[in-house]
C-alpha cells in the first residue's frame, strides 16, 4: 500500500500532474531539483551541479532549454517538460503522467510522443492517464479503460478500441 507521496517516491514512482507544481520565478534547474538540491559537503547548494545535472537530464530528454532560464518565460509545453525532467532526475522507475496533452498543441504532442518512445527504449515504465485516445494510440503498448473507478477493458490498443461497449461506459469515443 502506498500511504503518501513520499512513500511513492521511495518506491520509485513519480507523478507529473495536470496542474503544474513548478515555481514560475525560479530557474529551470531550480525547479528540476526543487526539494532535492545537490549540496556541497558543507551543506550549501552546489549551483554548478544544479546546472550541470539539469542540463544532462534535459539533454537526455532532447529538450533544448537552458537550466538557467526562468521557468515562467517558457511555453506551457516546455513547462510540462520541466515537470517530467524533475521526475526523471529523481531516478523514477515508474513515471505517471496525468493528462499531459490537455491544452497542448500538435508540435508538443509530437515531441512528447517521441520522448515517451525514447524513455520506453531505455526501459522506463510510463503510465499515461489520458482522454486523448489518438495520442495514446501512438505511444502506448497496452491500455486499461476505466469507468467509475473500475477497469472495464484492457489489452492492446486495437482490442480495446474494438470494445465499443467499454469505450461507451467510459464516455470515450474512438477518434
PDB file of C-alpha atoms in Angstrom:
ATOM      1  CA  UNK A   1       0.000   0.000   0.000  1.00  0.00           C
ATOM      2  CA  UNK A   2       1.203   3.487  -0.820  1.00  0.00           C
ATOM      3  CA  UNK A   3       0.324   5.684   2.133  1.00  0.00           C
ATOM      4  CA  UNK A   4       1.565   9.103   0.965  1.00  0.00           C
ATOM      5  CA  UNK A   5       3.547  10.881  -1.780  1.00  0.00           C
ATOM      6  CA  UNK A   6       6.883  10.309  -0.031  1.00  0.00           C
ATOM      7  CA  UNK A   7       6.180   6.570   0.158  1.00  0.00           C
ATOM      8  CA  UNK A   8       5.513   6.595  -3.602  1.00  0.00           C
ATOM      9  CA  UNK A   9       8.799   8.439  -4.253  1.00  0.00           C
ATOM     10  CA  UNK A  10      10.626   5.959  -2.024  1.00  0.00           C
ATOM     11  CA  UNK A  11       9.185   3.168  -4.200  1.00  0.00           C
ATOM     12  CA  UNK A  12      10.475   4.865  -7.363  1.00  0.00           C
ATOM     13  CA  UNK A  13       7.124   6.265  -8.508  1.00  0.00           C
ATOM     14  CA  UNK A  14       6.937   9.850  -9.758  1.00  0.00           C
ATOM     15  CA  UNK A  15       3.774  11.600 -10.866  1.00  0.00           C
ATOM     16  CA  UNK A  16       3.522  14.610 -13.163  1.00  0.00           C
ATOM     17  CA  UNK A  17       0.107  16.094 -12.512  1.00  0.00           C
ATOM     18  CA  UNK A  18      -2.043  18.005 -14.975  1.00  0.00           C
ATOM     19  CA  UNK A  19      -1.742  21.055 -12.715  1.00  0.00           C
ATOM     20  CA  UNK A  20       1.904  22.094 -12.588  1.00  0.00           C
ATOM     21  CA  UNK A  21       3.840  22.298  -9.334  1.00  0.00           C
ATOM     22  CA  UNK A  22       6.689  24.417 -10.661  1.00  0.00           C
ATOM     23  CA  UNK A  23       7.641  27.766  -9.157  1.00  0.00           C
ATOM     24  CA  UNK A  24       7.431  30.204 -12.089  1.00  0.00           C
ATOM     25  CA  UNK A  25      10.014  32.658 -10.721  1.00  0.00           C
ATOM     26  CA  UNK A  26      12.720  30.001 -10.284  1.00  0.00           C
ATOM     27  CA  UNK A  27      15.066  28.779 -12.997  1.00  0.00           C
ATOM     28  CA  UNK A  28      14.508  25.539 -14.853  1.00  0.00           C
ATOM     29  CA  UNK A  29      17.377  23.916 -12.929  1.00  0.00           C
ATOM     30  CA  UNK A  30      15.974  25.063  -9.588  1.00  0.00           C
ATOM     31  CA  UNK A  31      12.570  23.643 -10.495  1.00  0.00           C
ATOM     32  CA  UNK A  32      14.037  20.326 -11.586  1.00  0.00           C
ATOM     33  CA  UNK A  33      15.787  19.897  -8.234  1.00  0.00           C
ATOM     34  CA  UNK A  34      13.229  21.677  -6.045  1.00  0.00           C
ATOM     35  CA  UNK A  35      13.255  19.927  -2.663  1.00  0.00           C
ATOM     36  CA  UNK A  36      16.225  17.827  -3.756  1.00  0.00           C
ATOM     37  CA  UNK A  37      19.018  20.341  -4.427  1.00  0.00           C
ATOM     38  CA  UNK A  38      22.534  18.941  -4.871  1.00  0.00           C
ATOM     39  CA  UNK A  39      24.626  20.155  -1.950  1.00  0.00           C
ATOM     40  CA  UNK A  40      28.315  20.526  -1.242  1.00  0.00           C
ATOM     41  CA  UNK A  41      29.966  18.704   1.618  1.00  0.00           C
ATOM     42  CA  UNK A  42      29.331  21.855   3.671  1.00  0.00           C
ATOM     43  CA  UNK A  43      25.576  21.649   3.087  1.00  0.00           C
ATOM     44  CA  UNK A  44      25.228  24.620   0.746  1.00  0.00           C
ATOM     45  CA  UNK A  45      23.531  24.324  -2.639  1.00  0.00           C
ATOM     46  CA  UNK A  46      26.063  23.356  -5.296  1.00  0.00           C
ATOM     47  CA  UNK A  47      24.867  25.588  -8.135  1.00  0.00           C
ATOM     48  CA  UNK A  48      27.340  24.113 -10.615  1.00  0.00           C
ATOM     49  CA  UNK A  49      25.894  20.647 -10.023  1.00  0.00           C
ATOM     50  CA  UNK A  50      22.328  22.031 -10.241  1.00  0.00           C
ATOM     51  CA  UNK A  51      23.140  23.498 -13.658  1.00  0.00           C
ATOM     52  CA  UNK A  52      25.162  20.534 -14.931  1.00  0.00           C
ATOM     53  CA  UNK A  53      22.757  17.826 -13.747  1.00  0.00           C
ATOM     54  CA  UNK A  54      19.708  19.740 -15.024  1.00  0.00           C
ATOM     55  CA  UNK A  55      21.450  20.211 -18.391  1.00  0.00           C
ATOM     56  CA  UNK A  56      22.196  16.462 -18.511  1.00  0.00           C
ATOM     57  CA  UNK A  57      18.567  15.482 -17.801  1.00  0.00           C
ATOM     58  CA  UNK A  58      17.243  17.956 -20.374  1.00  0.00           C
ATOM     59  CA  UNK A  59      19.754  16.719 -22.975  1.00  0.00           C
ATOM     60  CA  UNK A  60      18.766  13.093 -22.335  1.00  0.00           C
ATOM     61  CA  UNK A  61      15.171  14.174 -22.994  1.00  0.00           C
ATOM     62  CA  UNK A  62      16.193  16.055 -26.189  1.00  0.00           C
ATOM     63  CA  UNK A  63      14.814  19.273 -24.668  1.00  0.00           C
ATOM     64  CA  UNK A  64      16.552  22.416 -25.888  1.00  0.00           C
ATOM     65  CA  UNK A  65      16.049  24.622 -22.823  1.00  0.00           C
ATOM     66  CA  UNK A  66      18.759  26.151 -20.679  1.00  0.00           C
ATOM     67  CA  UNK A  67      18.707  25.235 -16.973  1.00  0.00           C
ATOM     68  CA  UNK A  68      19.303  28.937 -16.253  1.00  0.00           C
ATOM     69  CA  UNK A  69      16.111  30.235 -17.908  1.00  0.00           C
ATOM     70  CA  UNK A  70      13.358  31.478 -15.603  1.00  0.00           C
ATOM     71  CA  UNK A  71      10.534  28.966 -15.904  1.00  0.00           C
ATOM     72  CA  UNK A  72       7.691  31.483 -16.355  1.00  0.00           C
ATOM     73  CA  UNK A  73       9.257  32.555 -19.676  1.00  0.00           C
ATOM     74  CA  UNK A  74       8.732  29.064 -21.129  1.00  0.00           C
ATOM     75  CA  UNK A  75       5.755  27.849 -23.127  1.00  0.00           C
ATOM     76  CA  UNK A  76       3.227  25.643 -21.338  1.00  0.00           C
ATOM     77  CA  UNK A  77       4.621  22.619 -23.182  1.00  0.00           C
ATOM     78  CA  UNK A  78       8.164  23.426 -22.094  1.00  0.00           C
ATOM     79  CA  UNK A  79       6.962  23.844 -18.509  1.00  0.00           C
ATOM     80  CA  UNK A  80       5.404  20.381 -18.767  1.00  0.00           C
ATOM     81  CA  UNK A  81       8.779  19.022 -19.884  1.00  0.00           C
ATOM     82  CA  UNK A  82      10.429  20.649 -16.842  1.00  0.00           C
ATOM     83  CA  UNK A  83       7.945  18.744 -14.667  1.00  0.00           C
ATOM     84  CA  UNK A  84       8.873  15.499 -16.441  1.00  0.00           C
ATOM     85  CA  UNK A  85      12.586  16.323 -16.078  1.00  0.00           C
ATOM     86  CA  UNK A  86      12.077  16.712 -12.324  1.00  0.00           C
ATOM     87  CA  UNK A  87      10.537  13.249 -12.126  1.00  0.00           C
ATOM     88  CA  UNK A  88      13.299  11.695 -14.218  1.00  0.00           C
ATOM     89  CA  UNK A  89      16.031  13.462 -12.203  1.00  0.00           C
ATOM     90  CA  UNK A  90      14.834  11.510  -9.179  1.00  0.00           C
ATOM     91  CA  UNK A  91      15.514   8.199 -10.918  1.00  0.00           C
ATOM     92  CA  UNK A  92      11.837   7.230 -11.024  1.00  0.00           C
ATOM     93  CA  UNK A  93      11.275   3.656 -12.142  1.00  0.00           C
ATOM     94  CA  UNK A  94       7.594   4.348 -12.847  1.00  0.00           C
ATOM     95  CA  UNK A  95       6.535   7.663 -14.347  1.00  0.00           C
ATOM     96  CA  UNK A  96       2.836   8.572 -14.110  1.00  0.00           C
ATOM     97  CA  UNK A  97       1.690  11.329 -16.485  1.00  0.00           C
ATOM     98  CA  UNK A  98      -1.722  12.832 -15.725  1.00  0.00           C
ATOM     99  CA  UNK A  99      -3.356  14.287 -18.859  1.00  0.00           C
ATOM    100  CA  UNK A 100      -0.077  15.587 -20.328  1.00  0.00           C
ATOM    101  CA  UNK A 101      -1.592  16.616 -23.671  1.00  0.00           C
ATOM    102  CA  UNK A 102      -4.510  18.667 -22.317  1.00  0.00           C
ATOM    103  CA  UNK A 103      -4.393  22.115 -23.892  1.00  0.00           C
ATOM    104  CA  UNK A 104      -1.195  21.323 -25.789  1.00  0.00           C
ATOM    105  CA  UNK A 105      -0.574  21.970 -29.483  1.00  0.00           C
ATOM    106  CA  UNK A 106       0.405  19.354 -32.058  1.00  0.00           C
ATOM    107  CA  UNK A 107       4.177  20.060 -32.004  1.00  0.00           C
ATOM    108  CA  UNK A 108       4.257  19.479 -28.238  1.00  0.00           C
ATOM    109  CA  UNK A 109       2.140  16.345 -28.529  1.00  0.00           C
ATOM    110  CA  UNK A 110       4.523  15.015 -31.175  1.00  0.00           C
ATOM    111  CA  UNK A 111       7.594  15.849 -29.051  1.00  0.00           C
ATOM    112  CA  UNK A 112       6.026  14.210 -26.007  1.00  0.00           C
ATOM    113  CA  UNK A 113       5.223  11.088 -28.025  1.00  0.00           C
ATOM    114  CA  UNK A 114       8.848  10.908 -29.200  1.00  0.00           C
ATOM    115  CA  UNK A 115      10.067  11.386 -25.622  1.00  0.00           C
ATOM    116  CA  UNK A 116       7.834   8.564 -24.392  1.00  0.00           C
ATOM    117  CA  UNK A 117       9.177   6.270 -27.127  1.00  0.00           C
ATOM    118  CA  UNK A 118      12.754   7.170 -26.123  1.00  0.00           C
ATOM    119  CA  UNK A 119      12.018   6.506 -22.459  1.00  0.00           C
ATOM    120  CA  UNK A 120      10.428   3.167 -23.363  1.00  0.00           C
ATOM    121  CA  UNK A 121      13.524   2.181 -25.334  1.00  0.00           C
ATOM    122  CA  UNK A 122      15.576   2.905 -22.195  1.00  0.00           C
ATOM    123  CA  UNK A 123      13.329   0.621 -20.140  1.00  0.00           C
ATOM    124  CA  UNK A 124      11.306   3.369 -18.446  1.00  0.00           C
ATOM    125  CA  UNK A 125       7.799   2.345 -17.402  1.00  0.00           C
ATOM    126  CA  UNK A 126       5.254   5.101 -18.016  1.00  0.00           C
ATOM    127  CA  UNK A 127       1.612   5.160 -17.017  1.00  0.00           C
ATOM    128  CA  UNK A 128      -0.325   7.601 -19.170  1.00  0.00           C
ATOM    129  CA  UNK A 129      -3.637   8.868 -17.810  1.00  0.00           C
ATOM    130  CA  UNK A 130      -5.489  10.495 -20.680  1.00  0.00           C
ATOM    131  CA  UNK A 131      -8.753  11.017 -22.517  1.00  0.00           C
ATOM    132  CA  UNK A 132      -6.719  11.595 -25.684  1.00  0.00           C
ATOM    133  CA  UNK A 133      -7.109   8.233 -27.402  1.00  0.00           C
ATOM    134  CA  UNK A 134      -5.436   9.438 -30.584  1.00  0.00           C
ATOM    135  CA  UNK A 135      -2.278  10.317 -28.644  1.00  0.00           C
ATOM    136  CA  UNK A 136      -2.384   7.159 -26.528  1.00  0.00           C
ATOM    137  CA  UNK A 137      -2.679   5.050 -29.657  1.00  0.00           C
ATOM    138  CA  UNK A 138       0.659   6.417 -30.920  1.00  0.00           C
ATOM    139  CA  UNK A 139       2.702   5.642 -27.832  1.00  0.00           C
ATOM    140  CA  UNK A 140       1.035   3.036 -25.597  1.00  0.00           C
ATOM    141  CA  UNK A 141       1.675  -0.704 -25.726  1.00  0.00           C
ATOM    142  CA  UNK A 142      -1.321  -1.597 -23.635  1.00  0.00           C
ATOM    143  CA  UNK A 143      -4.414   0.180 -22.403  1.00  0.00           C
ATOM    144  CA  UNK A 144      -6.720  -0.055 -19.455  1.00  0.00           C
ATOM    145  CA  UNK A 145     -10.036   1.751 -19.795  1.00  0.00           C
ATOM    146  CA  UNK A 146     -11.739   2.698 -16.546  1.00  0.00           C
ATOM    147  CA  UNK A 147     -15.265   3.805 -15.747  1.00  0.00           C
ATOM    148  CA  UNK A 148     -16.483   4.700 -12.264  1.00  0.00           C
ATOM    149  CA  UNK A 149     -13.181   3.527 -10.763  1.00  0.00           C
ATOM    150  CA  UNK A 150     -13.378   0.075 -12.355  1.00  0.00           C
ATOM    151  CA  UNK A 151     -11.343  -1.368 -15.223  1.00  0.00           C
ATOM    152  CA  UNK A 152     -13.836  -2.134 -17.990  1.00  0.00           C
ATOM    153  CA  UNK A 153     -11.372  -3.193 -20.689  1.00  0.00           C
ATOM    154  CA  UNK A 154      -7.650  -3.775 -21.007  1.00  0.00           C
ATOM    155  CA  UNK A 155      -5.243  -5.078 -23.596  1.00  0.00           C
ATOM    156  CA  UNK A 156      -3.522  -3.922 -26.756  1.00  0.00           C
ATOM    157  CA  UNK A 157      -4.952  -0.681 -28.158  1.00  0.00           C
ATOM    158  CA  UNK A 158      -6.631  -2.289 -31.191  1.00  0.00           C
ATOM    159  CA  UNK A 159      -8.536  -4.767 -28.999  1.00  0.00           C
ATOM    160  CA  UNK A 160      -9.606  -2.102 -26.538  1.00  0.00           C
ATOM    161  CA  UNK A 161     -10.700   0.244 -29.348  1.00  0.00           C
ATOM    162  CA  UNK A 162     -12.807  -2.584 -30.775  1.00  0.00           C
ATOM    163  CA  UNK A 163     -14.614  -2.910 -27.428  1.00  0.00           C
ATOM    164  CA  UNK A 164     -17.226  -0.245 -28.106  1.00  0.00           C
ATOM    165  CA  UNK A 165     -19.248  -1.165 -25.003  1.00  0.00           C
ATOM    166  CA  UNK A 166     -16.257  -0.454 -22.756  1.00  0.00           C
ATOM    167  CA  UNK A 167     -15.488   2.805 -24.542  1.00  0.00           C
ATOM    168  CA  UNK A 168     -19.115   3.855 -24.193  1.00  0.00           C
ATOM    169  CA  UNK A 169     -19.127   3.071 -20.463  1.00  0.00           C
ATOM    170  CA  UNK A 170     -16.042   5.242 -20.066  1.00  0.00           C
ATOM    171  CA  UNK A 171     -17.625   8.004 -22.173  1.00  0.00           C
ATOM    172  CA  UNK A 172     -14.859   7.743 -24.737  1.00  0.00           C
ATOM    173  CA  UNK A 173     -15.220   7.788 -28.458  1.00  0.00           C
ATOM    174  CA  UNK A 174     -12.700   6.305 -30.878  1.00  0.00           C
ATOM    175  CA  UNK A 175     -11.034   9.000 -32.998  1.00  0.00           C
TER     176      UNK A 175
END
